[in-house]
Short mmCIF file of C-alpha atoms and ligand atoms in Angstrom, two decimals:
data_model
loop_
_atom_site.label_atom_id
_atom_site.label_comp_id
_atom_site.label_asym_id
_atom_site.label_seq_id
_atom_site.Cartn_x
_atom_site.Cartn_y
_atom_site.Cartn_z
CA UNK A 1 -34.47 -18.65 -17.14
CA UNK A 2 -32.61 -16.29 -15.74
CA UNK A 3 -29.08 -15.60 -17.01
CA UNK A 4 -26.28 -14.24 -14.34
CA UNK A 5 -23.26 -12.78 -15.44
CA UNK A 6 -20.25 -13.37 -13.58
CA UNK A 7 -16.72 -11.55 -14.31
CA UNK A 8 -14.68 -15.21 -14.65
CA UNK A 9 -14.14 -18.52 -13.79
CA UNK A 10 -13.62 -18.05 -9.72
CA UNK A 11 -16.50 -15.52 -9.97
CA UNK A 12 -18.86 -18.03 -11.67
CA UNK A 13 -17.66 -20.71 -9.35
CA UNK A 14 -18.53 -18.54 -6.14
CA UNK A 15 -21.84 -17.47 -7.58
CA UNK A 16 -22.78 -21.26 -7.99
CA UNK A 17 -21.83 -22.43 -4.74
CA UNK A 18 -23.83 -19.62 -3.34
CA UNK A 19 -26.85 -21.24 -5.05
CA UNK A 20 -25.92 -24.76 -3.78
CA UNK A 21 -25.50 -23.66 -0.35
CA UNK A 22 -28.91 -21.83 -0.48
CA UNK A 23 -30.35 -24.97 -1.76
CA UNK A 24 -28.76 -26.99 0.99
CA UNK A 25 -29.45 -24.46 3.79
CA UNK A 26 -33.29 -24.38 2.68
CA UNK A 27 -33.86 -28.25 2.45
CA UNK A 28 -31.14 -30.13 4.14
CA UNK A 29 -32.35 -33.37 2.83
CA UNK A 30 -32.43 -32.38 -0.79
CA UNK A 31 -31.51 -34.36 -3.75
CA UNK A 32 -28.85 -32.43 -5.66
CA UNK A 33 -28.18 -33.78 -9.30
CA UNK A 34 -24.40 -33.00 -10.07
CA UNK A 35 -22.33 -32.89 -12.77
CA UNK A 36 -18.53 -33.34 -13.35
CA UNK A 37 -15.86 -31.95 -15.79
CA UNK A 38 -13.89 -28.96 -15.44
CA UNK A 39 -16.33 -26.37 -15.00
CA UNK A 40 -17.69 -27.41 -11.53
CA UNK A 41 -14.36 -27.92 -10.05
CA UNK A 42 -14.08 -24.39 -8.64
CA UNK A 43 -17.63 -24.60 -7.30
CA UNK A 44 -16.91 -28.07 -5.64
CA UNK A 45 -13.78 -26.34 -4.04
CA UNK A 46 -15.71 -23.50 -2.85
CA UNK A 47 -18.37 -25.81 -0.88
CA UNK A 48 -15.63 -27.86 0.65
CA UNK A 49 -14.22 -24.50 1.91
CA UNK A 50 -17.57 -23.57 3.41
CA UNK A 51 -17.75 -27.17 4.90
CA UNK A 52 -14.64 -26.83 6.37
CA UNK A 53 -15.45 -23.47 7.98
CA UNK A 54 -18.63 -25.21 9.28
CA UNK A 55 -21.11 -23.52 7.25
CA UNK A 56 -22.65 -26.15 5.15
CA UNK A 57 -24.07 -29.83 6.07
CA UNK A 58 -24.31 -32.70 3.98
CA UNK A 59 -25.36 -35.37 6.16
CA UNK A 60 -28.96 -35.31 4.88
CA UNK A 61 -28.33 -34.80 0.88
CA UNK A 62 -28.99 -36.99 -1.72
CA UNK A 63 -27.17 -37.07 -4.83
CA UNK A 64 -27.38 -38.51 -8.30
CA UNK A 65 -25.00 -37.82 -11.30
CA UNK A 66 -25.69 -37.00 -14.85
CA UNK A 67 -23.49 -39.41 -16.18
CA UNK A 68 -20.58 -41.95 -16.19
CA UNK A 69 -18.56 -43.45 -19.16
CA UNK A 70 -19.23 -47.18 -19.93
CA UNK A 71 -16.59 -49.69 -19.14
CA UNK A 72 -14.67 -47.98 -16.87
CA UNK A 73 -13.90 -49.00 -13.22
CA UNK A 74 -14.62 -46.77 -10.22
CA UNK A 75 -11.13 -47.02 -9.52
CA UNK A 76 -9.96 -45.61 -12.70
CA UNK A 77 -8.96 -41.85 -11.99
CA UNK A 78 -11.05 -40.72 -15.21
CA UNK A 79 -14.10 -42.22 -14.29
CA UNK A 80 -16.80 -39.56 -12.93
CA UNK A 81 -17.09 -42.10 -9.69
CA UNK A 82 -13.46 -41.18 -8.89
CA UNK A 83 -14.00 -37.49 -9.98
CA UNK A 84 -16.97 -36.84 -7.49
CA UNK A 85 -15.17 -38.72 -4.51
CA UNK A 86 -11.87 -36.57 -5.27
CA UNK A 87 -13.78 -33.18 -5.55
CA UNK A 88 -16.31 -33.56 -3.09
CA UNK A 89 -17.56 -36.73 -1.46
CA UNK A 90 -14.20 -37.48 0.43
CA UNK A 91 -14.23 -33.83 1.64
CA UNK A 92 -17.42 -33.40 2.92
CA UNK A 93 -19.79 -35.28 5.64
CA UNK A 94 -21.92 -37.04 2.66
CA UNK A 95 -23.26 -40.47 3.44
CA UNK A 96 -21.83 -42.55 0.59
CA UNK A 97 -24.82 -44.74 0.59
CA UNK A 98 -26.78 -41.63 -0.64
CA UNK A 99 -24.88 -40.80 -3.61
CA UNK A 100 -25.74 -42.23 -6.78
CA UNK A 101 -23.81 -42.64 -10.16
CA UNK A 102 -24.63 -44.57 -13.40
CA UNK A 103 -22.51 -48.10 -12.92
CA UNK A 104 -19.91 -47.69 -15.82
CA UNK A 105 -18.85 -51.47 -15.32
CA UNK A 106 -22.53 -52.76 -16.04
CA UNK A 107 -22.02 -53.41 -19.81
CA UNK A 108 -25.74 -54.68 -20.00
CA UNK A 109 -26.97 -51.36 -21.51
CA UNK A 110 -30.70 -52.19 -20.93
CA UNK A 111 -30.33 -53.14 -17.34
CA UNK A 112 -28.08 -50.21 -16.11
CA UNK A 113 -30.35 -47.90 -17.96
CA UNK A 114 -33.42 -49.01 -16.28
CA UNK A 115 -31.66 -49.65 -12.86
CA UNK A 116 -30.55 -46.01 -12.86
CA UNK A 117 -33.90 -44.58 -14.13
CA UNK A 118 -35.56 -46.74 -11.22
CA UNK A 119 -33.27 -45.35 -8.49
CA UNK A 120 -34.10 -41.67 -9.89
CA UNK A 121 -37.80 -42.57 -9.42
CA UNK A 122 -37.06 -43.95 -6.06
CA UNK A 123 -35.75 -40.80 -4.65
CA UNK A 124 -38.76 -39.03 -5.82
CA UNK A 125 -36.97 -36.39 -8.14
CA UNK A 126 -34.24 -34.13 -7.86
CA UNK A 127 -34.60 -30.57 -6.18
CA UNK A 128 -31.67 -28.93 -8.08
CA UNK A 129 -29.74 -30.24 -11.09
CA UNK A 130 -26.62 -29.04 -11.64
CA UNK A 131 -25.11 -28.65 -15.53
CA UNK A 132 -22.31 -27.80 -17.54
CA UNK A 133 -22.85 -27.65 -21.24
CA UNK A 134 -20.41 -28.88 -24.24
CA UNK A 135 -19.05 -27.03 -27.03
CA UNK A 136 -21.52 -28.74 -29.14
CA UNK A 137 -24.51 -27.79 -26.94
CA UNK A 138 -24.66 -31.32 -25.29
CA UNK A 139 -26.25 -31.60 -21.66
CA UNK A 140 -25.27 -34.48 -19.73
CA UNK A 141 -24.07 -36.66 -22.31
CA UNK A 142 -27.09 -35.85 -24.69
CA UNK A 143 -25.45 -35.04 -27.74
CA UNK A 144 -26.86 -33.35 -30.92
CA UNK A 145 -29.12 -35.59 -32.68
CA UNK A 146 -32.42 -36.12 -34.47
CA UNK A 147 -34.89 -36.24 -31.62
CA UNK A 148 -34.52 -35.80 -27.70
CA UNK A 149 -33.87 -39.26 -26.23
CA UNK A 150 -36.02 -39.05 -23.13
CA UNK A 151 -34.76 -41.76 -20.39
CA UNK A 152 -31.24 -42.87 -19.14
CA UNK A 153 -29.45 -44.20 -22.05
CA UNK A 154 -25.97 -45.36 -23.37
CA UNK A 155 -24.40 -42.90 -26.05
CA UNK A 156 -21.83 -43.18 -28.80
CA UNK A 157 -20.02 -39.93 -27.71
CA UNK A 158 -19.58 -37.26 -30.36
CA UNK A 159 -15.93 -36.81 -31.93
CA UNK A 160 -16.03 -33.56 -30.89
CA UNK A 161 -16.57 -34.75 -26.96
CA UNK A 162 -13.95 -37.55 -27.21
CA UNK A 163 -11.60 -34.76 -28.50
CA UNK A 164 -12.52 -32.60 -25.65
CA UNK A 165 -12.11 -35.01 -23.30
CA UNK A 166 -8.60 -36.46 -24.46
CA UNK A 167 -6.88 -34.18 -22.20
CA UNK A 168 -7.62 -36.31 -19.09
CA UNK A 169 -6.37 -39.26 -20.85
CA UNK A 170 -2.90 -40.51 -22.06
CA UNK A 171 -4.10 -40.69 -25.51
CA UNK A 172 -7.28 -40.43 -27.58
CA UNK A 173 -7.35 -44.31 -27.76
CA UNK A 174 -7.90 -44.37 -23.93
CA UNK A 175 -10.82 -41.75 -23.74
CA UNK A 176 -14.14 -44.07 -23.57
CA UNK A 177 -16.48 -43.79 -26.43
CA UNK A 178 -19.65 -44.54 -24.76
CA UNK A 179 -21.31 -43.08 -21.60
CA UNK A 180 -24.35 -43.62 -19.70
CA UNK A 181 -26.52 -40.45 -19.37
CA UNK A 182 -29.44 -39.21 -17.81
CA UNK A 183 -32.03 -38.57 -20.70
CA UNK A 184 -33.55 -35.15 -21.73
CA UNK A 185 -36.92 -35.77 -19.79
CA UNK A 186 -35.13 -37.09 -16.88
CA UNK A 187 -32.97 -33.98 -16.58
CA UNK A 188 -36.20 -31.85 -17.49
CA UNK A 189 -38.06 -33.44 -14.65
CA UNK A 190 -35.49 -31.53 -11.84
CA UNK A 191 -37.44 -29.14 -10.18
CA UNK A 192 -34.64 -26.48 -10.56
CA UNK A 193 -31.87 -26.14 -12.81
CA UNK A 194 -28.38 -24.65 -12.49
CA UNK A 195 -26.40 -24.30 -15.51
CA UNK A 196 -22.72 -22.99 -15.33
CA UNK A 197 -20.39 -22.41 -18.10
CA UNK A 198 -17.04 -20.67 -18.59
CA UNK A 199 -15.08 -19.55 -21.65
CA UNK A 200 -15.29 -18.39 -25.24
CA UNK A 201 -15.05 -21.88 -26.44
CA UNK A 202 -18.61 -22.17 -25.25
CA UNK A 203 -19.82 -19.03 -26.36
CA UNK A 204 -21.74 -20.40 -29.60
CA UNK A 205 -22.86 -23.33 -27.28
CA UNK A 206 -24.39 -20.53 -25.12
CA UNK A 207 -26.05 -18.28 -27.90
CA UNK A 208 -27.57 -21.13 -29.71
CA UNK A 209 -28.81 -22.79 -26.75
CA UNK A 210 -30.49 -20.15 -24.91
CA UNK A 211 -31.24 -17.61 -27.83
CA UNK A 212 -31.61 -20.41 -30.82
CA UNK A 213 -34.51 -22.36 -31.65
CA UNK A 214 -35.21 -25.12 -29.42
CA UNK A 215 -33.88 -28.27 -31.37
CA UNK A 216 -32.26 -31.67 -30.80
CA UNK A 217 -29.35 -30.30 -32.92
CA UNK A 218 -28.39 -28.39 -29.84
CA UNK A 219 -29.55 -30.40 -26.56
CA UNK A 220 -29.02 -27.25 -24.13
CA UNK A 221 -31.61 -25.55 -26.14
CA UNK A 222 -34.44 -27.72 -24.34
CA UNK A 223 -33.73 -25.76 -21.20
CA UNK A 224 -35.84 -23.00 -22.88
CA UNK A 225 -38.91 -25.09 -21.95
CA UNK A 226 -37.82 -25.62 -18.29
CA UNK A 227 -39.54 -23.11 -15.76
CA UNK A 228 -36.99 -22.95 -13.32
CA UNK A 229 -33.47 -22.70 -14.99
CA UNK A 230 -30.80 -20.45 -13.57
CA UNK A 231 -27.46 -19.94 -15.91
CA UNK A 232 -24.32 -18.58 -14.48
CA UNK A 233 -21.92 -17.78 -17.72
CA UNK A 234 -18.92 -15.62 -17.15
CA UNK A 235 -18.36 -13.16 -19.75
CA UNK A 236 -16.48 -14.77 -22.10
CA UNK A 237 -19.06 -17.37 -22.55
CA UNK A 238 -22.11 -14.99 -23.00
CA UNK A 239 -19.92 -13.17 -25.46
CA UNK A 240 -21.56 -14.08 -28.52
CA UNK A 241 -25.34 -13.79 -26.87
CA UNK A 242 -27.58 -10.77 -28.13
CA UNK A 243 -27.49 -7.90 -25.85
C1 LIG B 301 -20.52 -33.99 -17.03
C2 LIG B 301 -21.21 -33.66 -18.09
C3 LIG B 301 -20.97 -32.84 -19.32
C4 LIG B 301 -20.13 -31.45 -19.14
C5 LIG B 301 -19.74 -31.04 -20.47
C6 LIG B 301 -18.94 -29.89 -20.16
O1 LIG B 301 -21.17 -34.55 -15.83
O2 LIG B 301 -22.40 -33.95 -18.19
O3 LIG B 301 -22.04 -32.73 -20.08
O4 LIG B 301 -20.69 -30.81 -18.12
O5 LIG B 301 -19.30 -31.65 -21.45
O6 LIG B 301 -17.51 -30.36 -19.94
P1 LIG B 301 -16.43 -29.14 -19.07
O7 LIG B 301 -16.97 -28.61 -17.82
O8 LIG B 301 -15.54 -30.30 -18.63
O9 LIG B 301 -16.17 -28.10 -20.13
#
């Protein structure tokens, strides 16, 4: 695991965009695993700017998103489908047929989990998986628990996650309580992982995930077992790490 310190959110975003840029330049037909949330917005903006400058071509890229709320329409502004269109897909020359996100409208948990896992198998593996991390150490929506759940599954979101996500909804009652997420093994199968994190409120999660014991109680800690992880964290997020 290589941890790079960024000065602040903008610096983190630029450094992360550099890595995605290099990945797409080196392998134009790569599969990118993508994440949503506040953290990657600046990175996506940066990639869109480079696309507008004619420096990056997404025409052969395939994407697979980590997660999606269950029971939410793609037209809902809070859906991850909507987010991806808003921040990246509608702004670059990616072929929409090559973008994949769990289907939040499929209420059949077993069928949707199996379908998405099959999609990922058919893609033949993710070249680079982008991750953010939750304050409780979750990756994707793999919340702290007693075991690592391997494949795509439906989760009950932790209270702290619902609380953290309520800023995007009119009221806490509107925040979906469940989500589909890639499992830990699904994430760990990616050839490379790029985790980005910013802010002091993530400092505990960062210290525990990258310097503590590997445990499902801190899902991000599993990344210590992956052979090719790059973490780009700003100073505030690294503030509780051993020096
Ligand atoms: C999003 C995802 C989540 C977020 C995490 C951090 O697709 O999988 O694990 O990366 O909740 O969210 P933000 O970036 O909003 O702090």
